[in-house]
PDB file of C-alpha atoms in Angstrom:
ATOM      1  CA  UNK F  66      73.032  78.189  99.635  1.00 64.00           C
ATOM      2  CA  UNK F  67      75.040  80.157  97.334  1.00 77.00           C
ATOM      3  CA  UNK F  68      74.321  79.312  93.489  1.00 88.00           C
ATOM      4  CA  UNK F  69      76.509  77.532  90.901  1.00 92.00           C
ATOM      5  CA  UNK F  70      76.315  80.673  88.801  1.00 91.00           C
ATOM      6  CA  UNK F  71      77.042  82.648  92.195  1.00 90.00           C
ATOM      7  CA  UNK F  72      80.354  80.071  92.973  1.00 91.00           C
ATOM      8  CA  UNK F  73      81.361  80.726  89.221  1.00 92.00           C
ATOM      9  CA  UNK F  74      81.445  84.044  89.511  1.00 91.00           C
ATOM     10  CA  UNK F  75      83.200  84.279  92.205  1.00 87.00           C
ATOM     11  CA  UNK F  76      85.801  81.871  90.974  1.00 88.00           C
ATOM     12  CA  UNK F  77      86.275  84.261  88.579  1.00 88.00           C
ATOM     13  CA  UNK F  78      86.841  87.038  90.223  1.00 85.00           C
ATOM     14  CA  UNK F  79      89.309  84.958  92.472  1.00 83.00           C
ATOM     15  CA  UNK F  80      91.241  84.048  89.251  1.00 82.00           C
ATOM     16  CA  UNK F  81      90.986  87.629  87.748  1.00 77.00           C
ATOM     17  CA  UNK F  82      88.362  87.961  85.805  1.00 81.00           C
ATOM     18  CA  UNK F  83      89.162  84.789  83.210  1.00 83.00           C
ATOM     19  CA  UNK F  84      90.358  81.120  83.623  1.00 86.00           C
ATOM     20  CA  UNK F  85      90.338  77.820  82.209  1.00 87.00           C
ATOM     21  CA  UNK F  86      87.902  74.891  83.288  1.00 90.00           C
ATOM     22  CA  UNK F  87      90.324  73.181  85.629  1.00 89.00           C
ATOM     23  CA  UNK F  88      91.422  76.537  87.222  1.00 88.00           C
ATOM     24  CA  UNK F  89      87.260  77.273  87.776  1.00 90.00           C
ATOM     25  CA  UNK F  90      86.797  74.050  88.911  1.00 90.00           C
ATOM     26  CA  UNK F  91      89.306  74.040  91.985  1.00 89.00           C
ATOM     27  CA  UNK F  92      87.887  77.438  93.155  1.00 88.00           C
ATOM     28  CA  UNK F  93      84.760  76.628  92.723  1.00 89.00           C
ATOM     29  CA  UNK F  94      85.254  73.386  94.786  1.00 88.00           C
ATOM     30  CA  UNK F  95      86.738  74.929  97.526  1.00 86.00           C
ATOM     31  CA  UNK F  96      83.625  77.076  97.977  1.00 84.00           C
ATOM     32  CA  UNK F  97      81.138  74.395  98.240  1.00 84.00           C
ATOM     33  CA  UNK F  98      81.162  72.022 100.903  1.00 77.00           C
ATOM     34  CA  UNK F  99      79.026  69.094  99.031  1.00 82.00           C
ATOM     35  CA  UNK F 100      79.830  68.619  95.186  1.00 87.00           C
ATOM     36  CA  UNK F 101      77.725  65.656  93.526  1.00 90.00           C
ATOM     37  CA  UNK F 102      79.309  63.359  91.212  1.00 89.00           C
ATOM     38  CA  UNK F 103      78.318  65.633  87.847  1.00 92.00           C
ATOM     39  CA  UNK F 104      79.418  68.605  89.974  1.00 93.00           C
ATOM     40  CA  UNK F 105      82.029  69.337  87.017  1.00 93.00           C
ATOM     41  CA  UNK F 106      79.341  68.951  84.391  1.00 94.00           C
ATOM     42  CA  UNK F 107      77.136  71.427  86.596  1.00 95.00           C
ATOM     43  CA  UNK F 108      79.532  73.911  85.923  1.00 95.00           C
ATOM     44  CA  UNK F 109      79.962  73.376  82.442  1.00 94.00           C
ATOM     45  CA  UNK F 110      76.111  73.365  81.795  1.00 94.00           C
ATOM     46  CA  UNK F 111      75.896  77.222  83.702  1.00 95.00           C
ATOM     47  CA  UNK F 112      78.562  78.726  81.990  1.00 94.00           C
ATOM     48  CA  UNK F 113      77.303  77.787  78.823  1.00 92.00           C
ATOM     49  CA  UNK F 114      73.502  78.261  79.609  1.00 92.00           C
ATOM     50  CA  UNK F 115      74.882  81.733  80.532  1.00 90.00           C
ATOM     51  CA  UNK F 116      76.652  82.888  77.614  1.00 90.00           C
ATOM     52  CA  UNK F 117      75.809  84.115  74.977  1.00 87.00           C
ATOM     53  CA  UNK F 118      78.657  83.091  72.782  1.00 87.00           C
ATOM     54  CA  UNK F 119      76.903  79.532  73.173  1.00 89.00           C
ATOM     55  CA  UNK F 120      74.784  77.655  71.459  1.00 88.00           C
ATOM     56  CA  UNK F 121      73.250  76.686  75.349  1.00 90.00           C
ATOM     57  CA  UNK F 122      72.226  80.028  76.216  1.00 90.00           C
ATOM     58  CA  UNK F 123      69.512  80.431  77.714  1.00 89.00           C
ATOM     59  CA  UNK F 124      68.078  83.919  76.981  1.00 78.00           C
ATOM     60  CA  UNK F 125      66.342  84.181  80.099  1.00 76.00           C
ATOM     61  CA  UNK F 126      69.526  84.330  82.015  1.00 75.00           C
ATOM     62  CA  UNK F 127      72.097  87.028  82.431  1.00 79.00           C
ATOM     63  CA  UNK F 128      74.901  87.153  79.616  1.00 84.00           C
ATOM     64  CA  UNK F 129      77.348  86.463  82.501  1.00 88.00           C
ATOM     65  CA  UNK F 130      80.545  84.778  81.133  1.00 90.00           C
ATOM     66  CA  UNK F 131      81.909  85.053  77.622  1.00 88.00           C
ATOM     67  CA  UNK F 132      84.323  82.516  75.440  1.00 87.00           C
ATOM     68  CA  UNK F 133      88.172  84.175  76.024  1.00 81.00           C
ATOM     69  CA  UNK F 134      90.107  81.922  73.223  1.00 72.00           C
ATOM     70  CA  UNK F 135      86.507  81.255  71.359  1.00 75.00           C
ATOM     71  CA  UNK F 136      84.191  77.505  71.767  1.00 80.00           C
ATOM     72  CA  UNK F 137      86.043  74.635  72.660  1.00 79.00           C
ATOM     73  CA  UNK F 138      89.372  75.901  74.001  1.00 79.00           C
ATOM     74  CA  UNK F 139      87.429  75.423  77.510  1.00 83.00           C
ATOM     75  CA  UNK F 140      88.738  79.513  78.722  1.00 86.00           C
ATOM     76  CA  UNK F 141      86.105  81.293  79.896  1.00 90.00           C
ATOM     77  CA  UNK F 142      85.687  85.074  81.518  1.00 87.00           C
ATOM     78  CA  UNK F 143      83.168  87.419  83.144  1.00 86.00           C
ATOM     79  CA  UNK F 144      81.550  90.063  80.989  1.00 79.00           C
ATOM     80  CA  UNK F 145      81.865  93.614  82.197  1.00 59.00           C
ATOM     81  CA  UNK F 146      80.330  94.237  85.468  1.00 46.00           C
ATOM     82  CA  UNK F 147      81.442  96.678  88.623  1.00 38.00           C
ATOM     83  CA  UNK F 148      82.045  95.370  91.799  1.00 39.00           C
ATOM     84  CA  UNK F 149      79.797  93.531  93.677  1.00 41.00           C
ATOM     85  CA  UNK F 150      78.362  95.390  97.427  1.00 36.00           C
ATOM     86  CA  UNK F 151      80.286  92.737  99.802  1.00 37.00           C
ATOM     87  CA  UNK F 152      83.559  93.842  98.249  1.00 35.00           C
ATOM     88  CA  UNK F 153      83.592  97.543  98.463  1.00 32.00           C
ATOM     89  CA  UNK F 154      81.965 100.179 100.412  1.00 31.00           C
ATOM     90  CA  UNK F 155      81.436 102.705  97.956  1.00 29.00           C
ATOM     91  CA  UNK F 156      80.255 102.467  94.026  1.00 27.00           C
ATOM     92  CA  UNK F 157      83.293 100.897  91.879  1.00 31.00           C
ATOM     93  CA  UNK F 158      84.222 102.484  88.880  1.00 31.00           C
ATOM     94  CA  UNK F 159      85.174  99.922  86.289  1.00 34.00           C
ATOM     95  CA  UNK F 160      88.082 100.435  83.938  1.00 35.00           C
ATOM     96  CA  UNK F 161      87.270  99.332  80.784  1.00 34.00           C
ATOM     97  CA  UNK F 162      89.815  96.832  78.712  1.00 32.00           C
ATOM     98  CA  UNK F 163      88.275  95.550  75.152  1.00 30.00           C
ATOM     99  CA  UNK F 164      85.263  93.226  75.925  1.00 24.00           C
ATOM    100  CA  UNK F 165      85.264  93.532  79.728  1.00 31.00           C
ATOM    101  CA  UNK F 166      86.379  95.276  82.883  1.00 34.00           C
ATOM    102  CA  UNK F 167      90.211  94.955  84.699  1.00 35.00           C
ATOM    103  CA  UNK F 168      88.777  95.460  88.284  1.00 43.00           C
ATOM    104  CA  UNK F 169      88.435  91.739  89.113  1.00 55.00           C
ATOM    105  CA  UNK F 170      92.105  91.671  88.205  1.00 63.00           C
ATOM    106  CA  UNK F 171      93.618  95.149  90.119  1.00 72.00           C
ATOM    107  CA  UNK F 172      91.329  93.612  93.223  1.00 76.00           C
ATOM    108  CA  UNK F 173      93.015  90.640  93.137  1.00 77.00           C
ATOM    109  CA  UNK F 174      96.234  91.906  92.680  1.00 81.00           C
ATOM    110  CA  UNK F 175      95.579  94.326  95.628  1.00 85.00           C
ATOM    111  CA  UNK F 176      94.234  91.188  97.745  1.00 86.00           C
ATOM    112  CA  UNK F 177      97.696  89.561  97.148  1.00 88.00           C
ATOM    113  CA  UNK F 178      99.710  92.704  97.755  1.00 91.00           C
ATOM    114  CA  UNK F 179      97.966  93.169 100.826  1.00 93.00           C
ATOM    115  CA  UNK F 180      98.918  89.949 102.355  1.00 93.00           C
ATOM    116  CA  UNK F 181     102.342  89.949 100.770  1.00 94.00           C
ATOM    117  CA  UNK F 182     102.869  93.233 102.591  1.00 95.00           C
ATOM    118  CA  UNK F 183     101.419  92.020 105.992  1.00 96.00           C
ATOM    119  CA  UNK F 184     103.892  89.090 105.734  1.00 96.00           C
ATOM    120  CA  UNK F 185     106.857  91.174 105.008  1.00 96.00           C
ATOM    121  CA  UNK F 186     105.992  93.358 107.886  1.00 96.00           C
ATOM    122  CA  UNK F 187     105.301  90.387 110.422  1.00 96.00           C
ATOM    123  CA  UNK F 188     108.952  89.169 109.257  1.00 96.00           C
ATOM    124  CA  UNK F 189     110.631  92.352 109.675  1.00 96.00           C
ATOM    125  CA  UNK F 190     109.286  92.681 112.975  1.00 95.00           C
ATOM    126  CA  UNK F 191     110.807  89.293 113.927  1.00 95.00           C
ATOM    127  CA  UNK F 192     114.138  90.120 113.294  1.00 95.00           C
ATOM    128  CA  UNK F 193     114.843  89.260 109.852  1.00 95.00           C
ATOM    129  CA  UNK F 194     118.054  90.004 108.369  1.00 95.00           C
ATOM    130  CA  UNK F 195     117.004  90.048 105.142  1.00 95.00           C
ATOM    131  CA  UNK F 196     113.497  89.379 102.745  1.00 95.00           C
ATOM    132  CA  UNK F 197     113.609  88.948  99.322  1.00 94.00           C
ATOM    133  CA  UNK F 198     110.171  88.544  97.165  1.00 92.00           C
ATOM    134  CA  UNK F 199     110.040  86.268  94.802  1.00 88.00           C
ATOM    135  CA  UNK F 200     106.552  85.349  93.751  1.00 80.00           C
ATOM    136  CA  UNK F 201     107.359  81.403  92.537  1.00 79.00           C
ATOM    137  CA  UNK F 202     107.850  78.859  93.884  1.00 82.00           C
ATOM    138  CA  UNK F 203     106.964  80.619  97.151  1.00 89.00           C
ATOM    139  CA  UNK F 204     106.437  84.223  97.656  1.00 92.00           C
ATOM    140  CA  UNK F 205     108.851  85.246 100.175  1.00 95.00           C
ATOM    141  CA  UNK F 206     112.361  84.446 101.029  1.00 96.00           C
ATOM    142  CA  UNK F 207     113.283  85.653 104.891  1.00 96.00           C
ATOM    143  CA  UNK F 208     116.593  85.062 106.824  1.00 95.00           C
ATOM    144  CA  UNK F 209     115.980  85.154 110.151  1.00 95.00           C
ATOM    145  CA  UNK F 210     118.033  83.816 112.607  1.00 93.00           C
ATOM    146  CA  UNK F 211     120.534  82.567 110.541  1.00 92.00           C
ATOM    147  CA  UNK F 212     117.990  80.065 108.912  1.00 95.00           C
ATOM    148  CA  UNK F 213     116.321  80.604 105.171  1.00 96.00           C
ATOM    149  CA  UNK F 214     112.433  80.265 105.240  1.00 96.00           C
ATOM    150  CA  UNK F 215     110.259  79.891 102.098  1.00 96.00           C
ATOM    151  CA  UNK F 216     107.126  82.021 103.033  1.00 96.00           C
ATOM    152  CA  UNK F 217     103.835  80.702 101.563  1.00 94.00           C
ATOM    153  CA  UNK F 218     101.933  83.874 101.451  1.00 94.00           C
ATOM    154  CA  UNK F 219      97.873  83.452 100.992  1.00 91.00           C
ATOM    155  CA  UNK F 220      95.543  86.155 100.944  1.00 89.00           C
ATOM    156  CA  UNK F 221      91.245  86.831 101.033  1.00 85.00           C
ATOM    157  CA  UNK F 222      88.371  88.719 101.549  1.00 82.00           C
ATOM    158  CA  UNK F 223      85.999  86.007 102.634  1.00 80.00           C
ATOM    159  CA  UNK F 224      86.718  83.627 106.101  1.00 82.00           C
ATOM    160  CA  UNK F 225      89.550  80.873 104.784  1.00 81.00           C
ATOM    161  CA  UNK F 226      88.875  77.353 106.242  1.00 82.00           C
ATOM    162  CA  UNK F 227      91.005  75.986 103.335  1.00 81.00           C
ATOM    163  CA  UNK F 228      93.228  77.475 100.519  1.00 81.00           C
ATOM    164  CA  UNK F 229      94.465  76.086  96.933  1.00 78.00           C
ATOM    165  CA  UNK F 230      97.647  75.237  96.345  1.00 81.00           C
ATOM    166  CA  UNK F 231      99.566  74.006  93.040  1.00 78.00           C
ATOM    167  CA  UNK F 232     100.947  71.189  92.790  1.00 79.00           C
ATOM    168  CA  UNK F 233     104.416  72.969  92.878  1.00 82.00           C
ATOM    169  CA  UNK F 234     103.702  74.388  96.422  1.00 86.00           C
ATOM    170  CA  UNK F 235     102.695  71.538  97.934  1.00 87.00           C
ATOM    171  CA  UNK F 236     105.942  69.680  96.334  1.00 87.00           C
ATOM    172  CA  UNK F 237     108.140  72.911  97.370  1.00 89.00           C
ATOM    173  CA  UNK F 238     106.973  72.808 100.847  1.00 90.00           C
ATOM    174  CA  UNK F 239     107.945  68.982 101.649  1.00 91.00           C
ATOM    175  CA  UNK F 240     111.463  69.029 100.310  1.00 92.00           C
ATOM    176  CA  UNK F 241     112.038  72.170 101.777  1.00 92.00           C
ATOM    177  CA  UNK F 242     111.488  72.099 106.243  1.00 91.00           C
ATOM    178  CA  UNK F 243     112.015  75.696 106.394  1.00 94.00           C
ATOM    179  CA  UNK F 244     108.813  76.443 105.209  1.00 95.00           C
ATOM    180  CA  UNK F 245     105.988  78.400 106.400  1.00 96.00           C
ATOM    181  CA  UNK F 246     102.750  79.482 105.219  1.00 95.00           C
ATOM    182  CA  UNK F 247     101.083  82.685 105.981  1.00 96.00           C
ATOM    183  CA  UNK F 248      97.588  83.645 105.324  1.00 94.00           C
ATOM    184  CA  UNK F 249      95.880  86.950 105.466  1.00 92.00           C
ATOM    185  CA  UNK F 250      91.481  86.646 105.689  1.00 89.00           C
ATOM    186  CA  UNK F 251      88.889  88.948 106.069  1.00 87.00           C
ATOM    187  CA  UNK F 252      90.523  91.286 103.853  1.00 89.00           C
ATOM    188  CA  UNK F 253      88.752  94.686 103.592  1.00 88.00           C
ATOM    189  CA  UNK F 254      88.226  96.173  99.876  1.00 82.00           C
ATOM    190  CA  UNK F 255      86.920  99.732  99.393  1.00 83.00           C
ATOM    191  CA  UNK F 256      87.060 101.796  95.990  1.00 75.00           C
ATOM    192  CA  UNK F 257      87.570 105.752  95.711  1.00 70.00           C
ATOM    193  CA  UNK F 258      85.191 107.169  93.094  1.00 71.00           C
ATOM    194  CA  UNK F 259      88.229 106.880  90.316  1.00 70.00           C
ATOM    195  CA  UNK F 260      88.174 103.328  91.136  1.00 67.00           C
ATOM    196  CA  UNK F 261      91.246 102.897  92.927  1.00 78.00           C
ATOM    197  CA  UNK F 262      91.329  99.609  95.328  1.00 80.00           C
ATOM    198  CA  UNK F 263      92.890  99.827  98.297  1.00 86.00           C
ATOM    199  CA  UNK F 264      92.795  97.476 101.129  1.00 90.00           C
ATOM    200  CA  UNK F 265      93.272  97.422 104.830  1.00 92.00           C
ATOM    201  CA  UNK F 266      92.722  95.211 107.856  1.00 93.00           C
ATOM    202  CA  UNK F 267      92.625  91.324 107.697  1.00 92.00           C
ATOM    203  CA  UNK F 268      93.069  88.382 110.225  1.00 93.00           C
ATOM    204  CA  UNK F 269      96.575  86.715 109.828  1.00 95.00           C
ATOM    205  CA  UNK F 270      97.601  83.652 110.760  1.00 95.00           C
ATOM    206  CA  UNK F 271     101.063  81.681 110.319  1.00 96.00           C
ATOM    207  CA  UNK F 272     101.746  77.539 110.385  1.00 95.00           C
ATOM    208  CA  UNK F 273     104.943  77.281 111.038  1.00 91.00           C
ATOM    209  CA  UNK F 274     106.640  74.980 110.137  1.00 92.00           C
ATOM    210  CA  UNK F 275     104.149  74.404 107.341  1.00 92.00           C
ATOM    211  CA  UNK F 276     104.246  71.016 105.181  1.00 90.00           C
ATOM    212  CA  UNK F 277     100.734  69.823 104.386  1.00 88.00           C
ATOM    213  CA  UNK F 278      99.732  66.382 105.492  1.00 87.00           C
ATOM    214  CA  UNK F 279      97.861  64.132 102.844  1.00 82.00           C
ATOM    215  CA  UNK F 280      94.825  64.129 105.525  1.00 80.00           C
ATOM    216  CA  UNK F 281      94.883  67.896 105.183  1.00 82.00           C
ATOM    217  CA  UNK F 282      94.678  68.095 100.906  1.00 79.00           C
ATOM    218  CA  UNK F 283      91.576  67.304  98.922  1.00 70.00           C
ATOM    219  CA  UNK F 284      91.981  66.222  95.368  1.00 67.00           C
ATOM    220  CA  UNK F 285      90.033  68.874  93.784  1.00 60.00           C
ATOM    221  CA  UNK F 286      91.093  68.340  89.817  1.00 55.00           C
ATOM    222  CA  UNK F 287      92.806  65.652  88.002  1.00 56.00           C
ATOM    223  CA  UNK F 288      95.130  66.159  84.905  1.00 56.00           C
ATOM    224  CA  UNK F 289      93.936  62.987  82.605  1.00 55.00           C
ATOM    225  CA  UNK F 290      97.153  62.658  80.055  1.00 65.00           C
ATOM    226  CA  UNK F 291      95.722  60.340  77.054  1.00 65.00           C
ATOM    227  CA  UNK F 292      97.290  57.354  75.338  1.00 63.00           C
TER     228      UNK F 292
END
């Protein structure tokens, strides 16, 4: 089973390259299928035991994540590192930006581009009069048919059983029954030896119309407002 330091990082990466705790907890929730009740203080306890920038670090372990806004503003981000193997086929060359690297963030930004531009070109294929991007509060606006559809566009590397959606989305997508989501897996990432991402291939796969069911969300993170 893949580590909590392993889920971290890849959280991170998912998030490009820094995030707060509640943002690193929902990824790192919807990669592991059994979380025990201190699963949140788990997390807590690895980032901490591997950073330096704490007073928990454990010397032992790899200098992984580093403070972003400094201890006790709960934002934390990975230290430089290249690429891991599963992503790319060749050796990434990182960019360098201050403390750390930008490639978790171009790869992410690539992973959404890709999926945006699958979408657009599934749509256009279909007919539609007209596609506008938009980004918030869904990606893609199509006419098609005479109807408006809000696209939900969702992109990966890895096999998607689930994704993570805002609270916005989900809200979005039940007032609005035009509304379809669209999700591009299996996402393949290579580098060029200057670095540059590009992408190509991918299983896609459309719900339509798309409205998720209560049975279908898990409650990953809670916003506790104090009084």
């Amino acid at each position: 089973m893949t580590s909590w330091r392993e889920s971290i990082i890849e959280a991170l990466r998912t998030l490009g390259g820094q995030a707060a705790y509640d943002e690193i907890y929902a990824e790192v929730a919807a990669r592991r299928q059994h979380l025990p009740n201190s699963w949140k203080e788990i997390i807590r306890r690895t980032i901490q035991q591997s950073s330096s920038d704490s007073s928990a670090y454990i010397a032992s372990q790899t200098d992984a994540f580093y403070s972003v806004a400094g201890l006790g503003h709960g934002q934390w981000g990975l230290r430089s590192e290249t690429l891991p193997a599963e992503y790319v086929r060749n050796v990434a060359v990182p960019v360098e930006a201050g403390q750390g690297y930008v490639v978790d963030s171009v790869v992410r930004r690539a992973i959404e581009r890709h999926a945006v531009e699958a979408a657009v070109t599934h749509y256009e294929a279909m007919g539609a009069e007209e596609i506008l991007e938009l980004g918030k509060p869904y990606d893609l606006l199509v006419r098609l048919n005479g109807t408006e559809l809000h696209i939900e566009v969702k992109g990966s590397t890895r096999v998607l059983n689930s994704v993570i959606l805002t609270r916005n989305e989900v809200s979005h997508a039940h007032q609005h029954p035009h509304t379809e989501l669209y999700v591009v897996d299996q996402i393949h990432l290579e580098t060029d030896n200057a670095g540059k991402v590009s992408t190509s291939g991918g299983r896609t796969r459309v719900w339509a119309p798309w409205a998720p069911s209560d049975d279908t969300l898990t409650p990953t993170v809670f916003l506790h407002r104090l009084q």
